[in-house]
Short mmCIF file of C-alpha atoms in Angstrom, two decimals:
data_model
loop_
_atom_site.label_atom_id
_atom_site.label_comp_id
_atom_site.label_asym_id
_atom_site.label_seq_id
_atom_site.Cartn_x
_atom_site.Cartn_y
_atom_site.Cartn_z
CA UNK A 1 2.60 -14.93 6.90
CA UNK A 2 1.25 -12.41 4.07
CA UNK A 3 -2.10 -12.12 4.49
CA UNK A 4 -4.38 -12.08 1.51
CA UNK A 5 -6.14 -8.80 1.20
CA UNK A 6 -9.61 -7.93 0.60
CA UNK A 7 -10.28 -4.44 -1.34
CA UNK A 8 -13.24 -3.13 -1.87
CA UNK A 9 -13.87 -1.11 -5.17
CA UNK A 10 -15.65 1.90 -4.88
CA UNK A 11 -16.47 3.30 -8.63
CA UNK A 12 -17.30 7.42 -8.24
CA UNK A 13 -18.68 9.43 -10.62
CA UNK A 14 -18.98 13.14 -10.00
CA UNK A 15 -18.57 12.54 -6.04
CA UNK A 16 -20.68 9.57 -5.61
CA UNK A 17 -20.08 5.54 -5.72
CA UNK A 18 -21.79 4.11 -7.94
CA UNK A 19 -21.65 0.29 -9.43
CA UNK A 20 -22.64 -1.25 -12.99
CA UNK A 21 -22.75 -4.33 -14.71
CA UNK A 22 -20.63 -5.05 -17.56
CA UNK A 23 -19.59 -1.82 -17.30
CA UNK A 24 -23.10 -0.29 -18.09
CA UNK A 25 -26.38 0.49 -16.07
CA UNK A 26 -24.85 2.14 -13.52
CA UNK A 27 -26.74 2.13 -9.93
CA UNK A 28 -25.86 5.07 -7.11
CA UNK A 29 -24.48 2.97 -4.12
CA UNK A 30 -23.79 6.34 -1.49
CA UNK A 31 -21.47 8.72 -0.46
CA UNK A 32 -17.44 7.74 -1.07
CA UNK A 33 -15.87 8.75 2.17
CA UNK A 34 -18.41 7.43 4.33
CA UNK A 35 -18.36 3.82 2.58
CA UNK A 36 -14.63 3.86 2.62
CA UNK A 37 -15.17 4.20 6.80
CA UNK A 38 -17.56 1.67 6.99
CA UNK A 39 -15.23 -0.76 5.11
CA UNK A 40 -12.10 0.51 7.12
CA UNK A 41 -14.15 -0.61 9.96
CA UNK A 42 -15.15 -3.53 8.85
CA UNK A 43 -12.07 -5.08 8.15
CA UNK A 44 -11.23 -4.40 4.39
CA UNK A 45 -7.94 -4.22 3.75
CA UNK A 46 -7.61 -1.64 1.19
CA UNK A 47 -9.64 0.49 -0.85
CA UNK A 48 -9.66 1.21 -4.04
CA UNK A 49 -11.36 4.51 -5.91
CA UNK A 50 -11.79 3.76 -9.52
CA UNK A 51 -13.06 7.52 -10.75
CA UNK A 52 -15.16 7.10 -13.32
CA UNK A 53 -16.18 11.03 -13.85
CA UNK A 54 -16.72 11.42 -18.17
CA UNK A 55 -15.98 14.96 -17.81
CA UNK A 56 -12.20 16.58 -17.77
CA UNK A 57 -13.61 19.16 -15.90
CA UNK A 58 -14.91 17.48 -13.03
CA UNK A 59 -12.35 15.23 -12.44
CA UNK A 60 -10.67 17.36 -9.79
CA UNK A 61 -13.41 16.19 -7.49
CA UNK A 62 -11.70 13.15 -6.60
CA UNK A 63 -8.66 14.97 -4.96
CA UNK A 64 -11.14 16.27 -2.39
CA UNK A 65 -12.76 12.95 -1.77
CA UNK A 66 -9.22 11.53 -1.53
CA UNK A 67 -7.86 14.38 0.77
CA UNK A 68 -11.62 13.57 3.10
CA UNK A 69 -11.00 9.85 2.61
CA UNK A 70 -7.46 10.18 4.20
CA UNK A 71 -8.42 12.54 7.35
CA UNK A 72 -10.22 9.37 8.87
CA UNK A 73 -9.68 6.16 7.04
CA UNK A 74 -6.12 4.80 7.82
CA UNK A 75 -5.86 2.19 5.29
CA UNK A 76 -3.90 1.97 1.99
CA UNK A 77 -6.02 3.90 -0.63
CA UNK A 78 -5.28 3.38 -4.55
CA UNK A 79 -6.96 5.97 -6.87
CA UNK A 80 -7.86 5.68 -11.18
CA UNK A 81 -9.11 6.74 -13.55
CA UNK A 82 -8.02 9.33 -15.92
CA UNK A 83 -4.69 9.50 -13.83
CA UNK A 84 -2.60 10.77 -17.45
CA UNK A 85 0.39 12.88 -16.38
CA UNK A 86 3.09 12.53 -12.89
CA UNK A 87 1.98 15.61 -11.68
CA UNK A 88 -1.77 14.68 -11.53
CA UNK A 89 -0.19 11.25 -9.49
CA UNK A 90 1.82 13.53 -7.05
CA UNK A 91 -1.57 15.74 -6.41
CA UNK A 92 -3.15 12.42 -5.80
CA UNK A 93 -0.47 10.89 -3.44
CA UNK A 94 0.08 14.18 -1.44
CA UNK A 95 -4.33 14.03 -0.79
CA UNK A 96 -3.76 11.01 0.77
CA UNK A 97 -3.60 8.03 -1.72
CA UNK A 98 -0.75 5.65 -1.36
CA UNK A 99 -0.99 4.37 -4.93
CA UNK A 100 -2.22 5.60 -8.13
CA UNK A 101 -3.73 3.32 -11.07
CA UNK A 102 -2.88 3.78 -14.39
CA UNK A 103 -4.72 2.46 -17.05
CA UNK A 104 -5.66 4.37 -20.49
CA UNK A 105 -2.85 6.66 -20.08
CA UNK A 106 -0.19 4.11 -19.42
CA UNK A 107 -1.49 2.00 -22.68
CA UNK A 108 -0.43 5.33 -24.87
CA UNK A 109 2.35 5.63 -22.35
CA UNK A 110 4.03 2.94 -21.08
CA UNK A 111 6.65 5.49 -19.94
CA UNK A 112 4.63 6.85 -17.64
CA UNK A 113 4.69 3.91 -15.78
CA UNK A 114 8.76 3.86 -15.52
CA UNK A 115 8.55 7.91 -14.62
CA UNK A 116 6.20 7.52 -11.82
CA UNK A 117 7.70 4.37 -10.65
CA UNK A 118 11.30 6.41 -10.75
CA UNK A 119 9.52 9.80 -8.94
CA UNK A 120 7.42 8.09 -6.63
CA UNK A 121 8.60 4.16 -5.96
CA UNK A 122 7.21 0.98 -7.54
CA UNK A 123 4.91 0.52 -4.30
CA UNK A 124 2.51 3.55 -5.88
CA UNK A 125 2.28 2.29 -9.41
CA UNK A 126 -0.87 0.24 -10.05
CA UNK A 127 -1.37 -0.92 -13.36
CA UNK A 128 -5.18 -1.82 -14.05
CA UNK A 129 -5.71 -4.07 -16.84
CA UNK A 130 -9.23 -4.12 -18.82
CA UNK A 131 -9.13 -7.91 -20.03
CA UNK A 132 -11.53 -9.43 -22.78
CA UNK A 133 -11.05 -12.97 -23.73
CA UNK A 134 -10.45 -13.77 -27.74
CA UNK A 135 -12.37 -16.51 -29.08
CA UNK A 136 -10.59 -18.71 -31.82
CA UNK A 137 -9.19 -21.69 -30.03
CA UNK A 138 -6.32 -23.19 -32.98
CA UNK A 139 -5.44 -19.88 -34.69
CA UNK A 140 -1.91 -19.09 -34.23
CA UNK A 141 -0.35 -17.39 -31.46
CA UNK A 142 -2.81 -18.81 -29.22
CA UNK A 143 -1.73 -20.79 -26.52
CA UNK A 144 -1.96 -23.84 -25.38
CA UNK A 145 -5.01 -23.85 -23.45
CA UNK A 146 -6.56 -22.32 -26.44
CA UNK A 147 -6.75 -18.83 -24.21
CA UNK A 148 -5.88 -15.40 -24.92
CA UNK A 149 -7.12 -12.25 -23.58
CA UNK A 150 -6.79 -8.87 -25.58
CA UNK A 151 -6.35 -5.24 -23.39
CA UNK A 152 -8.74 -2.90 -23.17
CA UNK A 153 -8.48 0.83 -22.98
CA UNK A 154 -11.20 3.82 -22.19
CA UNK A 155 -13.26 1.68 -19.57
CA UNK A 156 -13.30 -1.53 -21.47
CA UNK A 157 -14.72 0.13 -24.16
CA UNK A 158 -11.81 0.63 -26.94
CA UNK A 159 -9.88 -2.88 -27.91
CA UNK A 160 -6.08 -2.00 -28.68
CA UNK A 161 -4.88 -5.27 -30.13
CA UNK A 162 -2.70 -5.72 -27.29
CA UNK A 163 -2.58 -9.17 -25.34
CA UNK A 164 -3.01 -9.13 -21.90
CA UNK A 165 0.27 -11.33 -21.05
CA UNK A 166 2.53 -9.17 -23.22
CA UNK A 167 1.28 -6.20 -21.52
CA UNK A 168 1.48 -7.55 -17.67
CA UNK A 169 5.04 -8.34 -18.32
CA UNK A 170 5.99 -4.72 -19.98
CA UNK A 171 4.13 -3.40 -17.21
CA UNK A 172 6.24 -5.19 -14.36
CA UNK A 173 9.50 -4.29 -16.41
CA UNK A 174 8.39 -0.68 -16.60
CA UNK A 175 8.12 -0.16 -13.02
CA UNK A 176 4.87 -1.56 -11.70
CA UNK A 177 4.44 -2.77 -8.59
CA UNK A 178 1.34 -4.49 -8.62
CA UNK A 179 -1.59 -5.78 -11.56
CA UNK A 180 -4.91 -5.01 -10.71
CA UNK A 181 -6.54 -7.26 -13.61
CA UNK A 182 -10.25 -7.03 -14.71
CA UNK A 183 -11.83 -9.76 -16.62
CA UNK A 184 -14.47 -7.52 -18.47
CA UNK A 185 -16.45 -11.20 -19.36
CA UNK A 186 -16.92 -11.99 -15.70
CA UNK A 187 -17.27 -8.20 -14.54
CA UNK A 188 -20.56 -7.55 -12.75
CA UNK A 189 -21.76 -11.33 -13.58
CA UNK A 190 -21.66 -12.82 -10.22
CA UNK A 191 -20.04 -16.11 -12.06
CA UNK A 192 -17.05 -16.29 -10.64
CA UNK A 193 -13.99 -14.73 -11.66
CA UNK A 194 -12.16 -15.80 -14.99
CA UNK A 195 -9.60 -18.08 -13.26
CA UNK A 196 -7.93 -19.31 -16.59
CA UNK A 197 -6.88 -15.26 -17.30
CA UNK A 198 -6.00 -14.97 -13.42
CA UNK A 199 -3.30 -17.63 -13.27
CA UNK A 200 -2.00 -17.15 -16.82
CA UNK A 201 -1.43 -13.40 -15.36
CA UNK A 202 0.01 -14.87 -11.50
CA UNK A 203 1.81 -16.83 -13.55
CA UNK A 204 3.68 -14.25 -16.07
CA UNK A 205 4.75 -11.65 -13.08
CA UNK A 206 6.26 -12.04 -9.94
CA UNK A 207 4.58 -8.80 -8.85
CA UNK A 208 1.36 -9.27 -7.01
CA UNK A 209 -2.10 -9.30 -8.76
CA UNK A 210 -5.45 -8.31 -7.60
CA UNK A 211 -7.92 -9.92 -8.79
CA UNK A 212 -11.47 -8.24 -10.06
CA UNK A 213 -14.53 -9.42 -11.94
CA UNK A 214 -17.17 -11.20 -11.30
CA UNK A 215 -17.10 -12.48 -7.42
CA UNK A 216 -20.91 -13.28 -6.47
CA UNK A 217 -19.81 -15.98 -3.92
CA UNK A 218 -17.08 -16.47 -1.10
CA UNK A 219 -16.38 -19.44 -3.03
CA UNK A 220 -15.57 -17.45 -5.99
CA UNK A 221 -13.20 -15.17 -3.74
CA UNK A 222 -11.61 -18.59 -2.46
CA UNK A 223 -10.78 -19.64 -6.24
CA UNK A 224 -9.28 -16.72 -6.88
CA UNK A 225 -6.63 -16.49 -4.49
CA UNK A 226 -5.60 -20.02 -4.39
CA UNK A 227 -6.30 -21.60 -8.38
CA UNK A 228 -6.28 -18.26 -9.57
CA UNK A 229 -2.93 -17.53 -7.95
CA UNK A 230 -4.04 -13.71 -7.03
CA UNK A 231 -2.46 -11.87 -4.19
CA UNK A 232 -5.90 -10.43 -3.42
CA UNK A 233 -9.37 -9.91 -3.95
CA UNK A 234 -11.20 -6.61 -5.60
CA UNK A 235 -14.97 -6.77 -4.21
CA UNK A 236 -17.78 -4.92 -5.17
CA UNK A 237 -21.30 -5.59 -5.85
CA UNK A 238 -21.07 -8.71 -3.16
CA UNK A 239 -20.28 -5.74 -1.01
CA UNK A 240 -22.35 -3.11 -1.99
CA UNK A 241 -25.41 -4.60 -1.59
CA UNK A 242 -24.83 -6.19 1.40
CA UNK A 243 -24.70 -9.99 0.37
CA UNK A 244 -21.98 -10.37 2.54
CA UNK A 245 -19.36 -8.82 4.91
CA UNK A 246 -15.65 -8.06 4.90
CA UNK A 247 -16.54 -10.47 8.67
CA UNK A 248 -18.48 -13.13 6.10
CA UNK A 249 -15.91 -12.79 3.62
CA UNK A 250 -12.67 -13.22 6.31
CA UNK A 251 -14.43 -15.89 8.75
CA UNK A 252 -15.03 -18.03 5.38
CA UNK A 253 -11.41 -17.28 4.47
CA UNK A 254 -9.74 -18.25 7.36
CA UNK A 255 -12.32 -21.75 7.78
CA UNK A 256 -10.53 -22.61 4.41
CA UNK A 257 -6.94 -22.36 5.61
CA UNK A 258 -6.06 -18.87 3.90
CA UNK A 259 -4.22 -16.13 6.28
CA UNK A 260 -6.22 -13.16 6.32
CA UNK A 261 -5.65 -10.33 8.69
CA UNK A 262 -8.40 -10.46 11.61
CA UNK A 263 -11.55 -8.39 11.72
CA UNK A 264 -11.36 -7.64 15.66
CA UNK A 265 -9.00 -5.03 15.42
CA UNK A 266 -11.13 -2.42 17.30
CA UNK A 267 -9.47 -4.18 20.32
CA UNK A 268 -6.07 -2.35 19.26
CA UNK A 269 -8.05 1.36 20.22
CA UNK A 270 -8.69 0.15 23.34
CA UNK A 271 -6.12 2.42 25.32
CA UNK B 1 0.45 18.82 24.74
CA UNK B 2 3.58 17.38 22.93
CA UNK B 3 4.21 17.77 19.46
CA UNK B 4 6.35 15.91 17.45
CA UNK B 5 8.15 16.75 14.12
CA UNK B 6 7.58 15.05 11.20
CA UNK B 7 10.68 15.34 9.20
CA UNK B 8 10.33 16.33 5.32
CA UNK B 9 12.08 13.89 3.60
CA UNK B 10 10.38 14.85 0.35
CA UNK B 11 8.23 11.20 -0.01
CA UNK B 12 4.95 10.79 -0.91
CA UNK B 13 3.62 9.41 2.35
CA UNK B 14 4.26 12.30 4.63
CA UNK B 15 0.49 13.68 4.48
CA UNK B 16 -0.39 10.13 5.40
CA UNK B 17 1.68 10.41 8.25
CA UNK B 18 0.59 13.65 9.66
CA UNK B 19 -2.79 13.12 9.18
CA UNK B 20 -2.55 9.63 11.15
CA UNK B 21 -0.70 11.79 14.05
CA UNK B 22 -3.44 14.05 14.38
CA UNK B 23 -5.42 11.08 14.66
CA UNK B 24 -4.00 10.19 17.83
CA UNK B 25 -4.31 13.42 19.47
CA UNK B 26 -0.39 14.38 19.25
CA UNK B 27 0.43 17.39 17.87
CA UNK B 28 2.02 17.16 14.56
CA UNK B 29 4.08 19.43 12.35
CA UNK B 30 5.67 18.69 9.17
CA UNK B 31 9.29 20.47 8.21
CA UNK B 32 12.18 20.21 6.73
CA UNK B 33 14.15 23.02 8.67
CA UNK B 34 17.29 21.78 10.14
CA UNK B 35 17.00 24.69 13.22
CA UNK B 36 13.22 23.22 13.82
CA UNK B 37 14.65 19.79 13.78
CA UNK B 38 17.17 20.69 16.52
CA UNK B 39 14.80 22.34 18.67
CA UNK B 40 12.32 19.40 18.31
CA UNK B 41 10.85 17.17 21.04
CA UNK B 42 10.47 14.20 19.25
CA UNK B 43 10.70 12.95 15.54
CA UNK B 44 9.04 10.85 12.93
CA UNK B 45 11.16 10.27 10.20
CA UNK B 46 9.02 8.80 7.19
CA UNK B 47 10.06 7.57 4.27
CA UNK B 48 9.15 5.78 0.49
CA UNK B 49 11.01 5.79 -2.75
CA UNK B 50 14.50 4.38 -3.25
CA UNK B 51 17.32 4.98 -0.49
CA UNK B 52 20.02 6.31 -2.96
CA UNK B 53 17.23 9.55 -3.58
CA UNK B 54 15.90 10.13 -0.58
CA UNK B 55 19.60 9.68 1.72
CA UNK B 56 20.91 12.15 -1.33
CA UNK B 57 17.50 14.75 -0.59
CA UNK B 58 18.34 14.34 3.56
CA UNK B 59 21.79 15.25 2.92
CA UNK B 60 21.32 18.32 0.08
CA UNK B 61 18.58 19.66 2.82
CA UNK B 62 21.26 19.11 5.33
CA UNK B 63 19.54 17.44 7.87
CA UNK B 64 21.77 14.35 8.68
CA UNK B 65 23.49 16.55 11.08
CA UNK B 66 20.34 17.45 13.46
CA UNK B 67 19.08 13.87 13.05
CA UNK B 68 22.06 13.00 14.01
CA UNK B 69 21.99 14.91 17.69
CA UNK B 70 18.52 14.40 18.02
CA UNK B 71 18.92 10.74 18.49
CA UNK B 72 21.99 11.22 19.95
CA UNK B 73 20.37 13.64 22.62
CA UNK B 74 17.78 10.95 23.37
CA UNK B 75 14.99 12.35 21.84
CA UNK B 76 12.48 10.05 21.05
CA UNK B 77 12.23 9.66 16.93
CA UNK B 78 10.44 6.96 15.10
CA UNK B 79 11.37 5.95 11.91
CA UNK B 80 9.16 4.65 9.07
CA UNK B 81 9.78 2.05 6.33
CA UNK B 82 12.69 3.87 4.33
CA UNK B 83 12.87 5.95 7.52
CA UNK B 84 13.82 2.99 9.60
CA UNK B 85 16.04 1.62 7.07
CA UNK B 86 18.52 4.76 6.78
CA UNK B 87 19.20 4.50 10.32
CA UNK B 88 21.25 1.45 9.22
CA UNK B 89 25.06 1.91 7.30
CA UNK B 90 23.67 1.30 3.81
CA UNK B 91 21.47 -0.67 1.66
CA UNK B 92 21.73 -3.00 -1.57
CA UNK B 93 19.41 -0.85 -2.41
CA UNK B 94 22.22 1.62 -3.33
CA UNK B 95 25.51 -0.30 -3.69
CA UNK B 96 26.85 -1.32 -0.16
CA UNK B 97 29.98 0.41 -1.14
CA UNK B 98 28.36 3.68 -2.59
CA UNK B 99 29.47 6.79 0.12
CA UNK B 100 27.21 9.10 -1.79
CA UNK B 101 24.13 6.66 -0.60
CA UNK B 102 24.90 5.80 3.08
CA UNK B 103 22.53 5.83 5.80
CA UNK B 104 23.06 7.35 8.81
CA UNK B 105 24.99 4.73 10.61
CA UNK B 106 23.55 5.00 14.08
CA UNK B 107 23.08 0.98 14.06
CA UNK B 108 25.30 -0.72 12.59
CA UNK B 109 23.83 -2.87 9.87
CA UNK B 110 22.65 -2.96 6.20
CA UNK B 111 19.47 -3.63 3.78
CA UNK B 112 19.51 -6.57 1.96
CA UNK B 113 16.59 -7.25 -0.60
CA UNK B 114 14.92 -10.35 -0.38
CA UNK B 115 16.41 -13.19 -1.70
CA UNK B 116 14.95 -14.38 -5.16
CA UNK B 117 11.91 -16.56 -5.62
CA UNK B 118 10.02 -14.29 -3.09
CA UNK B 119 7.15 -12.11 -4.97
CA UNK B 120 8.99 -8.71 -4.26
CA UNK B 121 8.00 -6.46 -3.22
CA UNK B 122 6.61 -7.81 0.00
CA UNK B 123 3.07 -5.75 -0.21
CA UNK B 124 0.39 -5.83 2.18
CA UNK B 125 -1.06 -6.90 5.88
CA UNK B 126 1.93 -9.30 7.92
CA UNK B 127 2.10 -10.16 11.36
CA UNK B 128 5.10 -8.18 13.50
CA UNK B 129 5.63 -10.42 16.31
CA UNK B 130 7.64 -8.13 19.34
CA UNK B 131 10.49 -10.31 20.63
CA UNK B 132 11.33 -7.74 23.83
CA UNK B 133 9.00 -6.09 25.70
CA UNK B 134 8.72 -2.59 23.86
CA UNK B 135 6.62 0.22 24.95
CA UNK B 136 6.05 1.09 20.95
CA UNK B 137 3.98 -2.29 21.20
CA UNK B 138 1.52 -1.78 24.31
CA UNK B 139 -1.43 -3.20 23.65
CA UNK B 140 0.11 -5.17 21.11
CA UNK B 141 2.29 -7.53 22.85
CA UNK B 142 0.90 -10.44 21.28
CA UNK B 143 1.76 -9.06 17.78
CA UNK B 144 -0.29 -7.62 15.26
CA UNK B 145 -1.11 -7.22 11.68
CA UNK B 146 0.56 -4.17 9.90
CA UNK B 147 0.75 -3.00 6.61
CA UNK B 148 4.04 -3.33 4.27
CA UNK B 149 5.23 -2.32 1.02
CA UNK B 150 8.93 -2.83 0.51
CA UNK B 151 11.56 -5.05 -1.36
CA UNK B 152 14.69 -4.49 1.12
CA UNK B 153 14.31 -5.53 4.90
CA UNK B 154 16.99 -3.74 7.51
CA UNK B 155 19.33 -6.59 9.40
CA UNK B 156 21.30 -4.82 12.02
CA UNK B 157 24.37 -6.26 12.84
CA UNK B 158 23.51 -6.48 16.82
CA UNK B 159 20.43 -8.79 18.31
CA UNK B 160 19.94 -6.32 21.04
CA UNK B 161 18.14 -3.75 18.31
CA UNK B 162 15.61 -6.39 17.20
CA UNK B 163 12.38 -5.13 18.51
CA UNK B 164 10.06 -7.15 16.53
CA UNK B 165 10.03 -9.63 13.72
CA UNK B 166 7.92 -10.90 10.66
CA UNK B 167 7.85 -14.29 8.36
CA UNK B 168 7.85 -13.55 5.12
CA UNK B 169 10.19 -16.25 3.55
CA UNK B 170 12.11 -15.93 5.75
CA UNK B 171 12.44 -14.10 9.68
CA UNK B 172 13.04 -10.19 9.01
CA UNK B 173 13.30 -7.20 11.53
CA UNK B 174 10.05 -5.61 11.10
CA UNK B 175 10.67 -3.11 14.02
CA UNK B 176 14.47 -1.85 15.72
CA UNK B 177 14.69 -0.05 18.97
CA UNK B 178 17.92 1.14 20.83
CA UNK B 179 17.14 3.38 24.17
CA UNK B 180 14.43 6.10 22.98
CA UNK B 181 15.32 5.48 19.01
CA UNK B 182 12.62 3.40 17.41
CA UNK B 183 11.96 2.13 13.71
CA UNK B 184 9.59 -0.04 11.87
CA UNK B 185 9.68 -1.40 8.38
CA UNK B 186 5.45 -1.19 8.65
CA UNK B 187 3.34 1.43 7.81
CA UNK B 188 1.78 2.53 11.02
CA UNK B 189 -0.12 5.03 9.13
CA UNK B 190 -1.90 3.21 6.95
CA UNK B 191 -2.16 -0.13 9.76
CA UNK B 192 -5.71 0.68 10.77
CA UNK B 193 -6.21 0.60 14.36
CA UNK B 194 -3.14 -1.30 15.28
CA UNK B 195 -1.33 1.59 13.41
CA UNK B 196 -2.91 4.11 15.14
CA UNK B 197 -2.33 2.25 18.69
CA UNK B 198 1.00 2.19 17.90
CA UNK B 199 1.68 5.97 16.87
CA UNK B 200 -0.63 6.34 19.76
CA UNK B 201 2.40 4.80 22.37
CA UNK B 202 4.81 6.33 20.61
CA UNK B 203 2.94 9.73 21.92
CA UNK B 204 2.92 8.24 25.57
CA UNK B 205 6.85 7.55 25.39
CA UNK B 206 7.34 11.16 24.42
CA UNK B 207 4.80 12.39 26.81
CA UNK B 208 6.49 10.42 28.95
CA UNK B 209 9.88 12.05 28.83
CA UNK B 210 8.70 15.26 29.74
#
């Protein structure tokens, strides 16, 4: 049976992780590659490297951390952030990273979702989308729930009129192979993830979702994967700071009835 | 100390793949040179994309030829994901019928994708449960968690290639062996230690031969 995956999120600006709340105050949590072996060892599942470098310049720096990442970790690695053209994804990919996330770029360009997907398979396109709920339960065009959820772009910060179900749909029609979907209300709260946006989103594609924003409790990372409907679990701050484990997180899991792949794989070296 | 060849099928995942060799301790080349393919001890044969492009790249580069004879010469090769795959006749993938697309036909079989309903592709950590007693799966006899990404699943036409098998939906061959020729739908590279252990035996059955 498919296991459901845990991923840490490791943020990195210029060359180091770091972690914020609501997408502000950001706090230095360490060196990237040497997190991303303590979490390979752990037990995590995947990792994900969100780069969140302002600078144009700098941004190469995250090939290197990749290429380091990949000479010891042996887990599937996704890399964002500012990820605009497919030759940038192929420089990723060859480092090391087994999928690339699009976000901004892909919101300009939604054809640079079907050209990467075409050059490089739908198993490497990520699309990571920025969600904000809209207020106005009763207006038109809102469903029935009274829900909707508008997209996004530049690190949550620009709104581009865009609803999040529309968008998750093109997306999977363009070529994606999986959602990684941020509820920038619940981001960084430790409330729980938004689990209204998460299985409107499950619900819409038959691709699998990851869910991220807002997981302060293994409860939280429970709801997500079963009424949320998400195909995994993007962890940060609960990791970061050492409230709990990848172990805490999986022996919880697995008490509750949900297949996760087991944490004493160290046995397997044993040769 | 042996060294095996990975062969250049022009995907994404071949740094992956060399990097996880190294890992091991094997020696590890990557090339796409038919002559170096000959003269090879052993092969991995990765692979990602779609298996229209990347049979079409193997057979512009002109390597189905020293495949071919490699496996034929008992060699021991190893394919991976797509790599396993065009081992088989074809794949839905490319139009069963399609002679511009066809694998490489040394087990007889085809890729199907899954059938409908399933959340395709099938990404992430499954169990491969061995079903003979395969020297790829030392140490992990009593099956082990491995890492997929893929939307078609290889179903050879004989029993006696099924190595190992996974539930996803339904019962798929996760992992095909006939004599020294092994091939797994998983992503040993990116399996974490289980991965590694299994590259790892792969290096003791070529070790082995010599």
């Amino acid at each position: 049976m498919l296991a459901k995956r845990i991923i840490p999120c490791l943020d990195v600006r210029d060359g180091r992780v770091v972690k914020g709340t609501r997408f502000i105050n950001l706090r230095d949590a360490g060196d990237p590659v040497e997190r991303a072996g303590f979490y390979s060892s752990e037990g995590a599942d995947e990792l994900v490297f969100l780069d969140i470098t302002a600078s144009v310049e700098k941004r190469r720096a995250i090939v290197d951390v990749v290429s380091k990442t990949a000479d010891a970790v042996f887990i599937p690695l996704t890399v964002g952030g500012g990820i605009d053209c497919p030759d940038f994804m192929q420089e990723l990919l060859q480092s090391g990273a087994d999928k690339v996330s699009l976000n901004t770029a892909a919101l300009h360009n939604p054809q640079l979702i079907e050209v990467g997907a075409a050059r490089f398979g739908s198993q490497c396109m990520v699309v990571a989308v920025d969600a904000k709920r809209v207020s106005g339960t009763g207006k038109a065009g809102f469903s029935d729930s009274g829900s909707r959820w508008e997209v996004y772009s530049h690190g949550g910060r620009t709104p581009t009129g865009k609803d999040v179900i529309d968008w998750v749909i093109e997306a999977e029609q363009l070529g994606a192979g999986e959602i990684l979907l941020t509820s920038m209300d619940a981001d960084g709260t430790l409330d729980g993830y938004d689990l209204d946006l998460l299985a409107a989103v499950t619900g819409a594609v038959t691709i699998p979702v990851i869910a991220s924003g807002g997981a302060g409790t293994l409860e939280h990372l429970y709801e997500a994967l079963t009424r949320g409907g998400a195909h995994a679990v993007l962890a940060a701050s609960i990791l970061h700071f050492g409230t709990y484990s990848i172990k805490d997180i999986k022996t919880y899991l697995t008490a509750r009835g949900l297949p996760v792949r087991p944490t004493d794989i160290e046995r397997h070296l044993d040769r | 100390m042996s060294e095996v060849i990975i062969i250049d099928s022009s995907s994404a995942n071949i740094n992956s793949v060399y990097k996880a060799v190294k890992a091991t301790g094997l020696g590890a080349k990557v090339s796409g040179d038919p002559h170096i393919i000959r003269t090879a001890e052993a092969l991995i044969f990765p692979g990602v994309g779609s298996f229209g492009h990347v049979a079409a790249q193997i057979r512009k580069k002109g390597l189905n030829d020293p495949i071919c004879e490699a496996i034929a010469s008992g060699k021991p090769f190893l394919g991976i994901c797509l790599g396993m795959q065009l081992l088989l006749e074809g794949s839905e993938e490319a139009g069963f019928a399609d002679e511009t697309a066809a694998g490489l036909s040394i087990i007889s079989g085809f890729s199907k994708r899954f059938p409908a309903g399933l959340p395709v592709p099938h990404v992430g950590w499954n169990l491969a449960r061995p079903v003979i007693n395969s020297p790829l799966f030392t140490g992990l006899e009593a099956g082990a968690y491995f890492y997929f990404t893929h939307s078609f699943y290889a179903e050879p036409t004989d029993d006696k290639h099924v190595a190992a098998k996974t539930s996803y939906g339904l019962d798929f061959v996760s992992a095909i062996q006939s004599k020294n020729l092994f091939g797994v739908q998983f992503h040993p590279e990116k399996s974490g230690p289980a991965g590694l252990r299994l590259i790892s035996n792969f290096g003791k059955i070529v070790a082995d031969r010599q």
